[in-house]
PDB file of C-alpha atoms in Angstrom:
ATOM      1  CA  MET A  18     -24.528  -2.579  37.030  1.00 43.00           C
ATOM      2  CA  ASN A  19     -24.346   0.212  39.430  1.00 50.00           C
ATOM      3  CA  TYR A  20     -20.803   1.413  40.379  1.00 49.00           C
ATOM      4  CA  GLY A  21     -21.250   0.559  44.855  1.00 48.00           C
ATOM      5  CA  GLN A  22     -21.797  -2.961  43.217  1.00 50.00           C
ATOM      6  CA  SER A  23     -18.721  -3.564  40.755  1.00 65.00           C
ATOM      7  CA  LEU A  24     -16.775  -2.138  43.288  1.00 75.00           C
ATOM      8  CA  LEU A  25     -17.361  -3.205  46.811  1.00 80.00           C
ATOM      9  CA  LEU A  26     -19.322  -6.642  45.877  1.00 87.00           C
ATOM     10  CA  ASN A  27     -17.535  -7.494  42.808  1.00 87.00           C
ATOM     11  CA  SER A  28     -13.760  -6.862  43.759  1.00 91.00           C
ATOM     12  CA  ILE A  29     -13.555  -8.600  47.145  1.00 94.00           C
ATOM     13  CA  LEU A  30     -12.804 -12.097  47.993  1.00 96.00           C
ATOM     14  CA  PHE A  31     -12.531 -13.749  51.583  1.00 97.00           C
ATOM     15  CA  LEU A  32     -10.221 -16.418  52.702  1.00 97.00           C
ATOM     16  CA  ASP A  33      -9.784 -18.713  55.276  1.00 96.00           C
ATOM     17  CA  THR A  34      -6.638 -21.425  55.818  1.00 95.00           C
ATOM     18  CA  GLU A  35      -6.452 -24.249  58.374  1.00 92.00           C
ATOM     19  CA  VAL A  36      -3.154 -25.756  59.155  1.00 90.00           C
ATOM     20  CA  ASP A  37      -1.757 -28.897  60.486  1.00 81.00           C
ATOM     21  CA  ASN A  38       0.075 -28.282  63.967  1.00 72.00           C
ATOM     22  CA  SER A  39       1.047 -31.956  64.436  1.00 68.00           C
ATOM     23  CA  VAL A  40       4.197 -31.496  63.396  1.00 60.00           C
ATOM     24  CA  ILE A  41       6.674 -28.819  64.936  1.00 62.00           C
ATOM     25  CA  ASN A  42       7.218 -25.910  62.733  1.00 64.00           C
ATOM     26  CA  CYS A  43       5.680 -27.457  59.538  1.00 65.00           C
ATOM     27  CA  ASN A  44       2.080 -25.311  59.828  1.00 74.00           C
ATOM     28  CA  LYS A  45       0.775 -27.143  56.777  1.00 87.00           C
ATOM     29  CA  ILE A  46      -2.273 -25.625  54.934  1.00 91.00           C
ATOM     30  CA  THR A  47      -4.959 -28.421  55.432  1.00 92.00           C
ATOM     31  CA  ASP A  48      -7.804 -26.866  54.807  1.00 94.00           C
ATOM     32  CA  LEU A  49      -8.177 -23.549  52.616  1.00 95.00           C
ATOM     33  CA  CYS A  50     -11.439 -21.811  51.227  1.00 97.00           C
ATOM     34  CA  ILE A  51     -12.073 -18.872  49.107  1.00 97.00           C
ATOM     35  CA  THR A  52     -15.423 -17.263  48.696  1.00 96.00           C
ATOM     36  CA  ASP A  53     -16.804 -14.180  47.570  1.00 94.00           C
ATOM     37  CA  VAL A  54     -18.993 -11.325  49.644  1.00 91.00           C
ATOM     38  CA  PHE A  55     -22.526 -13.765  49.160  1.00 89.00           C
ATOM     39  CA  GLY A  56     -20.419 -16.977  50.898  1.00 89.00           C
ATOM     40  CA  ILE A  57     -20.652 -18.308  47.710  1.00 92.00           C
ATOM     41  CA  ILE A  58     -17.679 -20.833  47.244  1.00 95.00           C
ATOM     42  CA  LYS A  59     -14.954 -20.182  44.910  1.00 97.00           C
ATOM     43  CA  LEU A  60     -12.199 -22.763  45.421  1.00 97.00           C
ATOM     44  CA  HIS A  61     -12.113 -25.079  48.456  1.00 96.00           C
ATOM     45  CA  GLU A  62      -8.974 -27.531  48.769  1.00 95.00           C
ATOM     46  CA  THR A  63      -7.015 -29.598  51.265  1.00 93.00           C
ATOM     47  CA  CYS A  64      -3.558 -28.663  50.124  1.00 89.00           C
ATOM     48  CA  ILE A  65      -1.400 -26.398  47.974  1.00 90.00           C
ATOM     49  CA  ASP A  66       0.261 -27.320  44.777  1.00 91.00           C
ATOM     50  CA  TYR A  67       0.914 -26.017  41.482  1.00 90.00           C
ATOM     51  CA  ASP A  68      -2.644 -25.719  40.107  1.00 92.00           C
ATOM     52  CA  ILE A  69      -4.548 -24.653  43.109  1.00 93.00           C
ATOM     53  CA  VAL A  70      -1.380 -21.314  43.092  1.00 92.00           C
ATOM     54  CA  GLY A  71      -2.679 -20.498  39.777  1.00 92.00           C
ATOM     55  CA  LYS A  72      -6.238 -21.238  40.814  1.00 94.00           C
ATOM     56  CA  ILE A  73      -5.816 -18.484  43.549  1.00 94.00           C
ATOM     57  CA  GLU A  74      -3.838 -15.913  41.172  1.00 92.00           C
ATOM     58  CA  SER A  75      -6.682 -16.108  38.500  1.00 93.00           C
ATOM     59  CA  LEU A  76      -9.209 -15.459  41.464  1.00 95.00           C
ATOM     60  CA  ALA A  77      -7.091 -12.602  43.538  1.00 93.00           C
ATOM     61  CA  ASN A  78      -5.706 -10.977  40.377  1.00 90.00           C
ATOM     62  CA  GLY A  79      -7.484  -7.286  40.285  1.00 88.00           C
ATOM     63  CA  LYS A  80      -9.269  -8.250  43.879  1.00 93.00           C
ATOM     64  CA  VAL A  81      -8.655  -7.601  47.465  1.00 95.00           C
ATOM     65  CA  VAL A  82      -8.391 -10.423  49.467  1.00 96.00           C
ATOM     66  CA  ILE A  83     -10.113 -10.165  52.929  1.00 96.00           C
ATOM     67  CA  ALA A  84      -9.141 -12.733  55.853  1.00 96.00           C
ATOM     68  CA  PHE A  85      -9.532 -12.229  59.762  1.00 95.00           C
ATOM     69  CA  ASP A  86      -5.923 -12.011  60.371  1.00 94.00           C
ATOM     70  CA  CYS A  87      -4.201 -11.401  57.044  1.00 93.00           C
ATOM     71  CA  ASN A  88      -0.736 -11.531  58.769  1.00 93.00           C
ATOM     72  CA  GLN A  89      -1.496 -15.324  59.725  1.00 93.00           C
ATOM     73  CA  ASP A  90      -3.280 -16.616  56.409  1.00 94.00           C
ATOM     74  CA  SER A  91      -0.722 -15.315  54.718  1.00 94.00           C
ATOM     75  CA  THR A  92       2.058 -16.679  56.649  1.00 92.00           C
ATOM     76  CA  PHE A  93       1.006 -19.524  55.888  1.00 91.00           C
ATOM     77  CA  LEU A  94       0.211 -19.420  52.354  1.00 92.00           C
ATOM     78  CA  GLN A  95       3.600 -18.111  51.779  1.00 91.00           C
ATOM     79  CA  ARG A  96       5.343 -21.272  53.699  1.00 90.00           C
ATOM     80  CA  ASP A  97       3.515 -23.640  51.542  1.00 90.00           C
ATOM     81  CA  LEU A  98       4.572 -21.519  48.537  1.00 89.00           C
ATOM     82  CA  ASP A  99       8.114 -21.521  49.771  1.00 89.00           C
ATOM     83  CA  ARG A 100       8.406 -25.191  50.336  1.00 86.00           C
ATOM     84  CA  LEU A 101       7.149 -25.770  46.720  1.00 86.00           C
ATOM     85  CA  GLN A 102       9.424 -23.157  45.786  1.00 87.00           C
ATOM     86  CA  ILE A 103       6.834 -21.395  44.151  1.00 85.00           C
ATOM     87  CA  PHE A 104       6.647 -17.870  42.834  1.00 81.00           C
ATOM     88  CA  THR A 105       3.578 -15.589  42.818  1.00 78.00           C
ATOM     89  CA  LYS A 106       2.118 -12.562  42.034  1.00 80.00           C
ATOM     90  CA  LYS A 107       1.630 -10.103  44.652  1.00 84.00           C
ATOM     91  CA  ILE A 108      -2.035 -11.180  46.596  1.00 91.00           C
ATOM     92  CA  ASN A 109      -4.114  -7.374  48.017  1.00 93.00           C
ATOM     93  CA  TRP A 110      -4.429  -8.844  51.268  1.00 95.00           C
ATOM     94  CA  PHE A 111      -6.951  -7.069  53.539  1.00 94.00           C
ATOM     95  CA  CYS A 112      -7.114  -7.480  57.322  1.00 94.00           C
ATOM     96  CA  ALA A 113     -10.577  -8.208  58.114  1.00 95.00           C
ATOM     97  CA  LYS A 114      -9.533  -7.878  62.302  1.00 94.00           C
ATOM     98  CA  LYS A 115      -8.541  -4.026  62.292  1.00 91.00           C
ATOM     99  CA  PHE A 116     -11.716  -3.445  59.726  1.00 91.00           C
ATOM    100  CA  LEU A 117     -14.111  -4.937  62.204  1.00 92.00           C
ATOM    101  CA  GLU A 118     -12.393  -3.570  65.593  1.00 91.00           C
ATOM    102  CA  SER A 119     -12.648  -0.454  63.588  1.00 87.00           C
ATOM    103  CA  VAL A 120     -16.265  -0.608  62.557  1.00 86.00           C
ATOM    104  CA  LEU A 121     -18.063  -2.529  65.648  1.00 87.00           C
ATOM    105  CA  GLU A 122     -15.189  -0.328  68.344  1.00 87.00           C
ATOM    106  CA  GLU A 123     -14.236  -3.684  69.652  1.00 90.00           C
ATOM    107  CA  LYS A 124     -10.764  -4.454  70.958  1.00 91.00           C
ATOM    108  CA  ASN A 125      -8.945  -7.680  70.603  1.00 91.00           C
ATOM    109  CA  LEU A 126     -12.079  -9.208  68.077  1.00 94.00           C
ATOM    110  CA  SER A 127     -11.855 -12.821  67.618  1.00 94.00           C
ATOM    111  CA  LEU A 128     -14.328 -14.002  64.486  1.00 93.00           C
ATOM    112  CA  ARG A 129     -16.680 -15.445  67.398  1.00 92.00           C
ATOM    113  CA  ARG A 130     -16.807 -12.046  68.961  1.00 93.00           C
ATOM    114  CA  ALA A 131     -17.416 -10.398  65.659  1.00 92.00           C
ATOM    115  CA  CYS A 132     -20.474 -12.882  64.928  1.00 90.00           C
ATOM    116  CA  GLY A 133     -22.185 -12.492  68.491  1.00 90.00           C
ATOM    117  CA  ILE A 134     -21.706  -8.618  67.738  1.00 90.00           C
ATOM    118  CA  VAL A 135     -23.985  -9.264  64.596  1.00 86.00           C
ATOM    119  CA  LYS A 136     -26.153 -11.878  65.754  1.00 85.00           C
ATOM    120  CA  LEU A 137     -24.982 -14.580  63.964  1.00 84.00           C
ATOM    121  CA  LYS A 138     -24.223 -18.612  64.977  1.00 81.00           C
ATOM    122  CA  TYR A 139     -20.725 -18.894  65.215  1.00 80.00           C
ATOM    123  CA  PRO A 140     -19.757 -21.749  62.614  1.00 75.00           C
ATOM    124  CA  LYS A 141     -17.975 -24.894  62.872  1.00 80.00           C
ATOM    125  CA  HIS A 142     -14.338 -24.094  62.972  1.00 81.00           C
ATOM    126  CA  THR A 143     -13.386 -24.999  59.071  1.00 91.00           C
ATOM    127  CA  ALA A 144     -11.776 -22.992  56.464  1.00 93.00           C
ATOM    128  CA  MET A 145     -15.047 -22.583  54.181  1.00 93.00           C
ATOM    129  CA  SER A 146     -17.222 -21.896  57.499  1.00 92.00           C
ATOM    130  CA  ASP A 147     -15.197 -19.321  58.778  1.00 93.00           C
ATOM    131  CA  CYS A 148     -15.176 -17.574  55.299  1.00 93.00           C
ATOM    132  CA  VAL A 149     -19.525 -17.861  54.909  1.00 92.00           C
ATOM    133  CA  ALA A 150     -19.184 -16.335  58.395  1.00 92.00           C
ATOM    134  CA  LEU A 151     -16.697 -13.417  57.174  1.00 94.00           C
ATOM    135  CA  ALA A 152     -18.742 -12.539  54.175  1.00 93.00           C
ATOM    136  CA  ARG A 153     -22.124 -12.244  56.334  1.00 90.00           C
ATOM    137  CA  ILE A 154     -20.316 -10.115  59.032  1.00 92.00           C
ATOM    138  CA  PHE A 155     -19.056  -7.835  56.163  1.00 91.00           C
ATOM    139  CA  ARG A 156     -22.643  -7.566  54.748  1.00 89.00           C
ATOM    140  CA  LYS A 157     -24.023  -6.664  57.864  1.00 86.00           C
ATOM    141  CA  VAL A 158     -21.564  -4.064  59.019  1.00 87.00           C
ATOM    142  CA  LEU A 159     -21.922  -2.401  55.617  1.00 83.00           C
ATOM    143  CA  LYS A 160     -25.137  -1.912  56.413  1.00 79.00           C
ATOM    144  CA  VAL A 161     -24.876  -0.263  59.919  1.00 76.00           C
ATOM    145  CA  MET A 162     -21.317   1.140  59.107  1.00 75.00           C
ATOM    146  CA  SER A 163     -21.588   5.069  60.167  1.00 68.00           C
ATOM    147  CA  ASP A 164     -21.839   7.534  57.326  1.00 66.00           C
ATOM    148  CA  SER A 165     -18.980   9.218  58.587  1.00 63.00           C
ATOM    149  CA  TYR A 166     -16.409   6.708  56.452  1.00 74.00           C
ATOM    150  CA  ASN A 167     -14.013   5.712  59.202  1.00 76.00           C
ATOM    151  CA  ASP A 168     -10.495   5.483  57.923  1.00 83.00           C
ATOM    152  CA  GLN A 169     -10.659   1.278  57.493  1.00 84.00           C
ATOM    153  CA  TYR A 170     -13.411   1.664  54.914  1.00 87.00           C
ATOM    154  CA  ILE A 171     -11.310   4.283  53.288  1.00 90.00           C
ATOM    155  CA  ASN A 172      -8.767   1.955  53.357  1.00 90.00           C
ATOM    156  CA  LEU A 173     -10.406  -0.676  51.665  1.00 90.00           C
ATOM    157  CA  ILE A 174     -11.851   1.384  49.324  1.00 90.00           C
ATOM    158  CA  LEU A 175      -8.269   2.566  48.212  1.00 92.00           C
ATOM    159  CA  ALA A 176      -7.417  -1.179  48.459  1.00 92.00           C
ATOM    160  CA  ILE A 177      -9.930  -2.193  45.604  1.00 90.00           C
ATOM    161  CA  LEU A 178      -8.524   0.652  43.800  1.00 90.00           C
ATOM    162  CA  GLN A 179      -4.637   0.095  43.899  1.00 89.00           C
ATOM    163  CA  ALA A 180      -5.781  -3.514  43.139  1.00 88.00           C
ATOM    164  CA  PHE A 181      -7.595  -2.308  39.939  1.00 85.00           C
ATOM    165  CA  GLN A 182      -4.676  -0.121  38.966  1.00 85.00           C
ATOM    166  CA  GLU A 183      -1.916  -3.580  39.513  1.00 84.00           C
ATOM    167  CA  SER A 184      -4.159  -5.333  37.048  1.00 81.00           C
ATOM    168  CA  GLY A 185      -3.672  -2.605  34.428  1.00 81.00           C
ATOM    169  CA  MET A 186      -6.909  -0.662  34.580  1.00 80.00           C
ATOM    170  CA  ASP A 187      -6.481   3.018  34.248  1.00 83.00           C
ATOM    171  CA  ASN A 188     -10.153   3.862  34.608  1.00 78.00           C
ATOM    172  CA  LEU A 189     -13.240   3.268  36.331  1.00 74.00           C
ATOM    173  CA  PRO A 190     -16.394   2.908  34.186  1.00 66.00           C
ATOM    174  CA  LEU A 191     -17.823   6.051  36.226  1.00 68.00           C
ATOM    175  CA  GLY A 192     -20.485   9.169  34.616  1.00 60.00           C
ATOM    176  CA  ASP A 193     -17.700  11.695  34.457  1.00 65.00           C
ATOM    177  CA  ASN A 194     -14.622   9.119  33.249  1.00 73.00           C
ATOM    178  CA  LEU A 195     -12.151   9.650  36.070  1.00 79.00           C
ATOM    179  CA  SER A 196      -8.439   8.217  36.007  1.00 88.00           C
ATOM    180  CA  LEU A 197      -7.939   6.135  38.893  1.00 89.00           C
ATOM    181  CA  ASP A 198      -4.818   7.870  39.895  1.00 91.00           C
ATOM    182  CA  TYR A 199      -7.122  11.150  40.201  1.00 91.00           C
ATOM    183  CA  LEU A 200      -9.754   9.463  42.019  1.00 91.00           C
ATOM    184  CA  ILE A 201      -7.409   7.647  44.803  1.00 93.00           C
ATOM    185  CA  LYS A 202      -6.067  11.138  45.244  1.00 94.00           C
ATOM    186  CA  GLU A 203      -9.677  12.636  45.817  1.00 93.00           C
ATOM    187  CA  ILE A 204     -10.088  10.095  48.243  1.00 92.00           C
ATOM    188  CA  GLU A 205      -6.765  10.033  50.056  1.00 93.00           C
ATOM    189  CA  GLY A 206      -7.168  13.570  50.187  1.00 93.00           C
ATOM    190  CA  ARG A 207     -10.966  13.675  51.806  1.00 91.00           C
ATOM    191  CA  THR A 208     -12.098  16.213  49.106  1.00 93.00           C
ATOM    192  CA  THR A 209     -15.826  16.647  48.230  1.00 92.00           C
ATOM    193  CA  LEU A 210     -15.398  14.440  45.002  1.00 90.00           C
ATOM    194  CA  GLY A 211     -13.529  11.542  47.225  1.00 91.00           C
ATOM    195  CA  MET A 212     -16.144  11.404  50.119  1.00 90.00           C
ATOM    196  CA  TYR A 213     -19.010  11.631  47.012  1.00 89.00           C
ATOM    197  CA  TYR A 214     -17.851   8.405  45.541  1.00 88.00           C
ATOM    198  CA  LEU A 215     -16.884   6.664  48.959  1.00 88.00           C
ATOM    199  CA  GLU A 216     -21.143   7.410  49.210  1.00 87.00           C
ATOM    200  CA  VAL A 217     -21.602   5.908  45.595  1.00 85.00           C
ATOM    201  CA  PHE A 218     -20.024   3.217  46.410  1.00 86.00           C
ATOM    202  CA  ARG A 219     -21.237   1.582  49.392  1.00 86.00           C
ATOM    203  CA  ASN A 220     -25.157   3.159  48.497  1.00 85.00           C
ATOM    204  CA  GLY A 221     -24.503   0.761  45.392  1.00 84.00           C
ATOM    205  CA  ALA A 222     -23.720  -2.238  47.234  1.00 85.00           C
ATOM    206  CA  LEU A 223     -26.181  -1.744  49.779  1.00 85.00           C
ATOM    207  CA  ASP A 224     -29.032  -0.782  47.154  1.00 85.00           C
ATOM    208  CA  GLU A 225     -27.678  -4.865  45.398  1.00 84.00           C
ATOM    209  CA  LEU A 226     -27.319  -6.624  48.951  1.00 83.00           C
ATOM    210  CA  THR A 227     -31.056  -5.337  49.169  1.00 83.00           C
ATOM    211  CA  ASP A 228     -32.007  -6.710  46.141  1.00 82.00           C
ATOM    212  CA  ARG A 229     -30.432  -9.780  47.213  1.00 78.00           C
ATOM    213  CA  GLY A 230     -32.159 -10.094  50.287  1.00 72.00           C
ATOM    214  CA  SER A 231     -29.336 -10.143  52.707  1.00 70.00           C
ATOM    215  CA  PHE A 232     -31.084  -7.822  54.903  1.00 65.00           C
ATOM    216  CA  SER A 233     -34.124  -9.842  55.259  1.00 60.00           C
ATOM    217  CA  THR A 234     -35.735 -10.581  58.667  1.00 55.00           C
ATOM    218  CA  ASN A 235     -35.139 -14.026  60.649  1.00 51.00           C
ATOM    219  CA  VAL A 236     -39.020 -14.541  59.417  1.00 47.00           C
ATOM    220  CA  GLU A 237     -38.506 -13.720  56.078  1.00 50.00           C
ATOM    221  CA  ILE A 238     -35.529 -15.872  55.934  1.00 49.00           C
ATOM    222  CA  LEU A 239     -37.296 -18.627  56.993  1.00 46.00           C
ATOM    223  CA  LYS A 240     -39.877 -18.565  53.906  1.00 50.00           C
ATOM    224  CA  ARG A 241     -36.949 -18.308  51.334  1.00 49.00           C
ATOM    225  CA  THR A 242     -35.697 -21.233  49.398  1.00 50.00           C
ATOM    226  CA  ASP A 243     -32.163 -20.190  48.041  1.00 47.00           C
ATOM    227  CA  ASP A 244     -29.040 -20.816  48.908  1.00 47.00           C
ATOM    228  CA  ILE A 245     -28.799 -19.808  52.702  1.00 48.00           C
ATOM    229  CA  ASN A 246     -25.299 -18.063  51.613  1.00 46.00           C
ATOM    230  CA  ASN A 247     -27.548 -15.579  49.976  1.00 43.00           C
ATOM    231  CA  VAL A 248     -28.804 -14.410  53.149  1.00 43.00           C
ATOM    232  CA  THR A 249     -27.119 -13.215  56.179  1.00 45.00           C
TER     233      THR A 249
END
């Protein structure tokens, strides 16, 4: 497995929640979904309980959890945890809205608008549909993102590396066996070595996305027989 694939594609998850607003100041989660970057469903539940929290913790360990508005989704999840008096490990959240506003150069971005910009149909407004749509958007913007690597992309890579650290990893299986501490400092400092690995990670991810058919043309997609979640 190449380094870019293991870092970018296998280290991020997408999460979305929908809540019941019928009771004032309740906002209880009624729909929660987690997918990987290919839109494959890892968890889909209609409520939060002890068992579900355990599954979320297991999935999120050593990963970065991307939500379109992570402040909102993390708040909804925390309210349910507080209600159940459950204490969990830290989740490494990452805000898709800030990332996409930077990459797409668009202010006050909505998921609907992001879909329009990258020419995707806006889905039904459910946790599962929103997760799959957000994963598709990420796959597309990785391809069109400028090679200058804006701050939001660098922040994503740093968040992933820090999540690895928190899970107990000291080194990535890179050719020069760099320690995570050293690699993080190089990327934070925008050094030549740090920028080199930013390119390695992204290029490896793009190679894998190409192999999976994520950049197929519309005509090619119509000819495919595999799961629609595997194509953009």
